[in-house]
PDB file of C-alpha atoms in Angstrom:
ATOM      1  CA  UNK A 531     102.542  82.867  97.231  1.00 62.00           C
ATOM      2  CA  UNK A 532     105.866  81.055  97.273  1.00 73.00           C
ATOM      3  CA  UNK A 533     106.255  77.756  99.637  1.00 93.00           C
ATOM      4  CA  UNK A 534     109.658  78.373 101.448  1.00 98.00           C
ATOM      5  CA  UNK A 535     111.537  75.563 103.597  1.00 98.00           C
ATOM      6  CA  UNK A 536     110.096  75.282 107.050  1.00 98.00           C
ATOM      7  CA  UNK A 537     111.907  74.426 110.413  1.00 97.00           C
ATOM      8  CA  UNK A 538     113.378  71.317 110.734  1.00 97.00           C
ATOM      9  CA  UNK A 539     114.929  70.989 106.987  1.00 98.00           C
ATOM     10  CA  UNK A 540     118.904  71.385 106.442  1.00 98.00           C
ATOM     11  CA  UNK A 541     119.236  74.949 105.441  1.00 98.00           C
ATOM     12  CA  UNK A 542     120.717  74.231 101.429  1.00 98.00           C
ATOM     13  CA  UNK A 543     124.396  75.457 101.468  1.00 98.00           C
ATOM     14  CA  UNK A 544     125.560  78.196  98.837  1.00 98.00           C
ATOM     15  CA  UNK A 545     128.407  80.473  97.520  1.00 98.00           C
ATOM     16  CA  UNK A 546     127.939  83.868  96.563  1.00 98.00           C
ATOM     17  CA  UNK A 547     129.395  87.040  95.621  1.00 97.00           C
ATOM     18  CA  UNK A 548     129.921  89.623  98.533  1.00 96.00           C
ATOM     19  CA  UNK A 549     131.990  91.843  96.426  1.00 94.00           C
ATOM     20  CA  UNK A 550     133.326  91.333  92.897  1.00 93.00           C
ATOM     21  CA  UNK A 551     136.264  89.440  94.224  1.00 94.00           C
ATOM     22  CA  UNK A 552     134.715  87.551  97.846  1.00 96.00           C
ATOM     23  CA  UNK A 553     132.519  84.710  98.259  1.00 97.00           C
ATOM     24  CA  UNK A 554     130.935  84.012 101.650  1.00 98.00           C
ATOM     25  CA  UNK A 555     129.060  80.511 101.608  1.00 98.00           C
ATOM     26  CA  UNK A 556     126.532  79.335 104.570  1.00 98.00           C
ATOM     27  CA  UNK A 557     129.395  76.591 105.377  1.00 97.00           C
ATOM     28  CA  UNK A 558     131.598  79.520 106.274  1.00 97.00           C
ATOM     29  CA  UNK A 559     129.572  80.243 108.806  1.00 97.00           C
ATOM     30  CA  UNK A 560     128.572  76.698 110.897  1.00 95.00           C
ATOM     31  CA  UNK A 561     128.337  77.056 114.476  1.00 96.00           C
ATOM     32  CA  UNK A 562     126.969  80.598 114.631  1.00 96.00           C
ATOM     33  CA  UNK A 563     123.078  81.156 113.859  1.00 98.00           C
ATOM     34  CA  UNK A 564     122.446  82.750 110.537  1.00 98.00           C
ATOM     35  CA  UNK A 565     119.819  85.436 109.562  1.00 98.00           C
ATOM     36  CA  UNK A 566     118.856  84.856 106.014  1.00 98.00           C
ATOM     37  CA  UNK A 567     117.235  87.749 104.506  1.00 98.00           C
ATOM     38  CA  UNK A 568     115.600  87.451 101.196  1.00 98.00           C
ATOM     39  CA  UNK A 569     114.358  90.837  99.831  1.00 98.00           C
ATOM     40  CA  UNK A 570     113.430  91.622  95.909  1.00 98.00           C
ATOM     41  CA  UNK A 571     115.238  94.262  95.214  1.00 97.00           C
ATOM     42  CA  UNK A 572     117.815  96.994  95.995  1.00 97.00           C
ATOM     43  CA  UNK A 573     116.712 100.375  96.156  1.00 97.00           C
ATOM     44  CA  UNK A 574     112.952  99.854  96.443  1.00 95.00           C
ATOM     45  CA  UNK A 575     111.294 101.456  99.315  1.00 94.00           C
ATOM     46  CA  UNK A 576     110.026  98.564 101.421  1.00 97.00           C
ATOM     47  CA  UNK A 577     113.242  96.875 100.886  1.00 96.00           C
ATOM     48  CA  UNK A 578     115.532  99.783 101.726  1.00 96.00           C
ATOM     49  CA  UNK A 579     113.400 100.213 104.589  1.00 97.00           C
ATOM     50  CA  UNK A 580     113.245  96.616 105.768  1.00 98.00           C
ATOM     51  CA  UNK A 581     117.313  96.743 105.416  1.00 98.00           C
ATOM     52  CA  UNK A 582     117.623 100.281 107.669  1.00 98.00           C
ATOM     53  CA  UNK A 583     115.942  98.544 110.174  1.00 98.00           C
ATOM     54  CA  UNK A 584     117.738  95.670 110.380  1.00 98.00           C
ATOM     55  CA  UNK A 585     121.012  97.569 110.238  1.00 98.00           C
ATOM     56  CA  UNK A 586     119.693  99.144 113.313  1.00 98.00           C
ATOM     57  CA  UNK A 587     119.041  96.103 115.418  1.00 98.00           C
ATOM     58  CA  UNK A 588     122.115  94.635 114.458  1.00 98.00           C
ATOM     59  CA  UNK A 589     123.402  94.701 117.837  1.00 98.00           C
ATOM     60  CA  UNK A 590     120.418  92.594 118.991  1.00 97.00           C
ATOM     61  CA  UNK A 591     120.881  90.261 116.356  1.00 98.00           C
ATOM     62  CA  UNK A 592     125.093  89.789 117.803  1.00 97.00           C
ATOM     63  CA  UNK A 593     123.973  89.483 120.879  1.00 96.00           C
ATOM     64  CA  UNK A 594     122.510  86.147 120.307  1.00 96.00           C
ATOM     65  CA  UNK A 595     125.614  85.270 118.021  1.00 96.00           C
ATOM     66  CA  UNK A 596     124.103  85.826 114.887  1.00 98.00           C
ATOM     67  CA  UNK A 597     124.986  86.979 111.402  1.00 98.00           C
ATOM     68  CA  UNK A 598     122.711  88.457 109.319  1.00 98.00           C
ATOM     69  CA  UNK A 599     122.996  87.866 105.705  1.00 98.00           C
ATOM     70  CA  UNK A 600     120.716  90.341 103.153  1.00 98.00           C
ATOM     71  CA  UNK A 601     119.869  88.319  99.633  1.00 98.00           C
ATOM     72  CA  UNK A 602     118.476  89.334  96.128  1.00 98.00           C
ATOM     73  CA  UNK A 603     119.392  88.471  92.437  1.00 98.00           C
ATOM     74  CA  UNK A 604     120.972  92.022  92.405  1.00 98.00           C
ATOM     75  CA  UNK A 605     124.393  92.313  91.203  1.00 97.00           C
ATOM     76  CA  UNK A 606     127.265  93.383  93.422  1.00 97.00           C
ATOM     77  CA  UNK A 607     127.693  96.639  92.121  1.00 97.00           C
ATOM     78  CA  UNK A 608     123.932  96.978  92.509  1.00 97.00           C
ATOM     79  CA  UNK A 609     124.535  95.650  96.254  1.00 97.00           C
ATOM     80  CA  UNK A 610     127.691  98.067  96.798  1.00 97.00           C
ATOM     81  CA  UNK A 611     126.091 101.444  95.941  1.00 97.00           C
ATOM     82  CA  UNK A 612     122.937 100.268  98.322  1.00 98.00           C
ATOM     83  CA  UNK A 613     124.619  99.522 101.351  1.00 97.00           C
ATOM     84  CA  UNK A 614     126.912 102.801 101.046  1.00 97.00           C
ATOM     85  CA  UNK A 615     123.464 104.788 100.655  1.00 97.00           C
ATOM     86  CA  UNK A 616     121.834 103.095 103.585  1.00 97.00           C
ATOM     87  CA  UNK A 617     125.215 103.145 105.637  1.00 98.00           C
ATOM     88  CA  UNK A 618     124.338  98.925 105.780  1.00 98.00           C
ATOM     89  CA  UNK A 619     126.825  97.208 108.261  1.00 98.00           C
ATOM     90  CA  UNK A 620     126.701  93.584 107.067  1.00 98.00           C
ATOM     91  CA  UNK A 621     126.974  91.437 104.033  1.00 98.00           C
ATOM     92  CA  UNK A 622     124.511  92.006 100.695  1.00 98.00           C
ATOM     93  CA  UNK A 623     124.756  88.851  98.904  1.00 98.00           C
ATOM     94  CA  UNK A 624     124.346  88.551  94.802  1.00 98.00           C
ATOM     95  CA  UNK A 625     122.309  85.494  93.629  1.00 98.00           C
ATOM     96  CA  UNK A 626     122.856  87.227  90.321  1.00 96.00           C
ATOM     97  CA  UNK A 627     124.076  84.434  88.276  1.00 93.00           C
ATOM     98  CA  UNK A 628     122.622  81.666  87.874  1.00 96.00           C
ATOM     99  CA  UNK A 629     119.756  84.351  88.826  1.00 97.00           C
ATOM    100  CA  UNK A 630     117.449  82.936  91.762  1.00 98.00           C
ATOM    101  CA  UNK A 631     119.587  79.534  92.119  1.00 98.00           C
ATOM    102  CA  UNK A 632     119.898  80.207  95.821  1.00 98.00           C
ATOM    103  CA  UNK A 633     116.648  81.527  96.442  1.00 98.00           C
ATOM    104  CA  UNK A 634     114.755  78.615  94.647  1.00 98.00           C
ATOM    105  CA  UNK A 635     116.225  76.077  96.695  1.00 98.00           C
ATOM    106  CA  UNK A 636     114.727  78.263  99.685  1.00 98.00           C
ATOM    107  CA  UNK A 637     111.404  78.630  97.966  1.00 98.00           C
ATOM    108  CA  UNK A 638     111.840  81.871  98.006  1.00 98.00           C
ATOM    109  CA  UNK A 639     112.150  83.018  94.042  1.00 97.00           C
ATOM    110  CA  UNK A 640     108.883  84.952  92.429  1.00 96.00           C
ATOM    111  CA  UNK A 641     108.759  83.390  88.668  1.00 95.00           C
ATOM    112  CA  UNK A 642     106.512  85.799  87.451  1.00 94.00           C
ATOM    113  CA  UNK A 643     108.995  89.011  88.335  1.00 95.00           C
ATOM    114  CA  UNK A 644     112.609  87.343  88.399  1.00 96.00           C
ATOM    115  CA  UNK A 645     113.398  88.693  92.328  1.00 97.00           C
ATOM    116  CA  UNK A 646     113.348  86.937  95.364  1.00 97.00           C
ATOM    117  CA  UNK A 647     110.117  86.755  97.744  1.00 97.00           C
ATOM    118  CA  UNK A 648     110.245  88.881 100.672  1.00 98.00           C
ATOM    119  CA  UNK A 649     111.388  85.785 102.803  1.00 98.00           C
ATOM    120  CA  UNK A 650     112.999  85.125 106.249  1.00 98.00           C
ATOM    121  CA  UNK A 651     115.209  82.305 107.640  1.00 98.00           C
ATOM    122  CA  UNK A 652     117.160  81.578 111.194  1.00 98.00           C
ATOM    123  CA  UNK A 653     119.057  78.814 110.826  1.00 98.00           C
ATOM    124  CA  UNK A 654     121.083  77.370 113.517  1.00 97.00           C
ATOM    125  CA  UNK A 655     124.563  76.154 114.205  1.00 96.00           C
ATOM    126  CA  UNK A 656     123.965  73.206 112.978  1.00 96.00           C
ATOM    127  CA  UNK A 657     122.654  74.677 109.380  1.00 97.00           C
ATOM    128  CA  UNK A 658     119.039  73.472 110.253  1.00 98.00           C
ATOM    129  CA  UNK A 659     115.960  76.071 109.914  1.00 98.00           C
ATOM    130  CA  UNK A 660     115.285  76.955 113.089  1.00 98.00           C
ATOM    131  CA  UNK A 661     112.297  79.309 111.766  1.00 98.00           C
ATOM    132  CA  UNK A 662     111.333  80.775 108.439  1.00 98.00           C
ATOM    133  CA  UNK A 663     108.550  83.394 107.482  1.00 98.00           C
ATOM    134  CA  UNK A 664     107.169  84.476 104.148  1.00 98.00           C
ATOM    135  CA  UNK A 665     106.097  88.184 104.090  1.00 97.00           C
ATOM    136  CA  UNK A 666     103.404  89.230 101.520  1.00 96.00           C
ATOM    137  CA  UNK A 667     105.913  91.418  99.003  1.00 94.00           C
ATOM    138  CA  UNK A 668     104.412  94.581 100.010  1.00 96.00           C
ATOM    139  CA  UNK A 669     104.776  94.260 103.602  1.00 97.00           C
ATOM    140  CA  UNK A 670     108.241  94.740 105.469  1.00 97.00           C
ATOM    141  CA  UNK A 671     108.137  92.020 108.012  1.00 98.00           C
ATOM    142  CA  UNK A 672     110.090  93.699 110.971  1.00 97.00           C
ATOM    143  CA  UNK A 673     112.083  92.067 112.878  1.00 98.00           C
ATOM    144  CA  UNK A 674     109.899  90.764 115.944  1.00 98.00           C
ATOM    145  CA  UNK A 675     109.473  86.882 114.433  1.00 98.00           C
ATOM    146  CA  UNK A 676     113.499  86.571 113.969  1.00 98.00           C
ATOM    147  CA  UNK A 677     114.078  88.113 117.328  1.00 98.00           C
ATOM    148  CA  UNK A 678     111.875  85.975 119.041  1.00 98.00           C
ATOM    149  CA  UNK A 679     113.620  83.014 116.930  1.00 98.00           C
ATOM    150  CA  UNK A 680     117.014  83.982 118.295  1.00 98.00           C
ATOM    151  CA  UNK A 681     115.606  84.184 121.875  1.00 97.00           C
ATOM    152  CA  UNK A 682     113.704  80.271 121.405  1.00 97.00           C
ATOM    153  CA  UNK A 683     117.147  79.313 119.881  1.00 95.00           C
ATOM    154  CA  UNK A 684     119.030  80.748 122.740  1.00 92.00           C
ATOM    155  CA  UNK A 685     117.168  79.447 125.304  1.00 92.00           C
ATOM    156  CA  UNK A 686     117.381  75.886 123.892  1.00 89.00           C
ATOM    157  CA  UNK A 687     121.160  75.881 123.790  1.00 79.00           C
ATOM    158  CA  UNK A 688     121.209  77.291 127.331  1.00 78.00           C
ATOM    159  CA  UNK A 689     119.217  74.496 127.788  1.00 79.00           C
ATOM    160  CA  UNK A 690     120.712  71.662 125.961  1.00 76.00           C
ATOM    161  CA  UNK A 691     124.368  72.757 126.765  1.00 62.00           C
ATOM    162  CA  UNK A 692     127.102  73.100 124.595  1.00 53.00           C
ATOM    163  CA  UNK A 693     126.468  70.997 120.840  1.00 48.00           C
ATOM    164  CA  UNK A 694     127.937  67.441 121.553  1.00 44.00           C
ATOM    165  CA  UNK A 695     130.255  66.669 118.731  1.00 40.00           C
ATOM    166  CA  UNK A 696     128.628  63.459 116.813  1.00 36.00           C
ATOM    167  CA  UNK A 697     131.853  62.746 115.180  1.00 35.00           C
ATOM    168  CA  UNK A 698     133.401  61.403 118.558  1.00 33.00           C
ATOM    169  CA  UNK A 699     130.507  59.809 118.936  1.00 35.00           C
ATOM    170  CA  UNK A 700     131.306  55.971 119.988  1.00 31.00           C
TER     171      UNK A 700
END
């Protein structure tokens, strides 16, 4: 098995294709947690049913602020006709070309079959992994381990207060 990025390292920033003519990068979205979602492919059954779920819970995931990001080296065609099928309500995001780039620099790329690992990341407003999980390929991981992130990560901003600002930093 793949070693992905663990908590504590800067989550690497990327650009890729939502639709043939949109980019959404991980910078776009500072200050919000993000839900990083590796799967291997579209259309597979573990995948489309790892997705449906998600979908489903995406209120849950809102709740705590987040956005949820899905990720494989599928093309965004590929990622179009998916998320119509599955009725999928957020962003399917191509690492199609340079294939993997994104999800080797999460640890997160299977060699051997050119798709990503079945791999998990929250990463919080600050673009540091907050928590990351690497599912067996087979295996849909459900969603407990990134809700329970979300919760930890809410509770230690309620905590901690609002993020001080190190730029005005004397």
């Amino acid at each position: 098995m793949a070693t992905i990025l663990t908590a504590g390292t800067a989550a690497p920033d990327f650009k890729l294709r939502v639709t043939p003519d949109q980019w959404l990068s991980l910078s776009d979205l500072k200050g919000r947690p993000v839900i990083l979602a590796f799967y291997p492919a579209d259309f597979s059954p573990v995948c489309g049913d790892q997705m449906v779920l998600y979908n489903e819970i995406l209120p849950d995931f809102r709740e705590h602020g987040a956005e949820l990001l899905g990720i494989s080296v599928d093309g965004v065609w590929c990622h179009a006709a998916f998320a119509k099928s599955r009725n999928l309500h957020f962003p399917l995001l191509s690492d199609f070309e340079p294939k993997g780039a994104v999800a080797r620099s999460y640890g997160a790329y299977r060699e051997e079959e050119g798709v990503c690992e079945r791999a998990l990341f929250v990463i919080d407003g600050n673009g540091v992994i907050f928590w990351s999980y690497l599912s067996p390929v087979a295996v849909n991981p459900g969603a407990d381990g990134i809700l329970e992130a979300l919760e930890e990560l809410s509770n230690r901003s309620e905590q901690n207060g609002p993020a001080e600002d190190s730029s005005h930093a004397a």
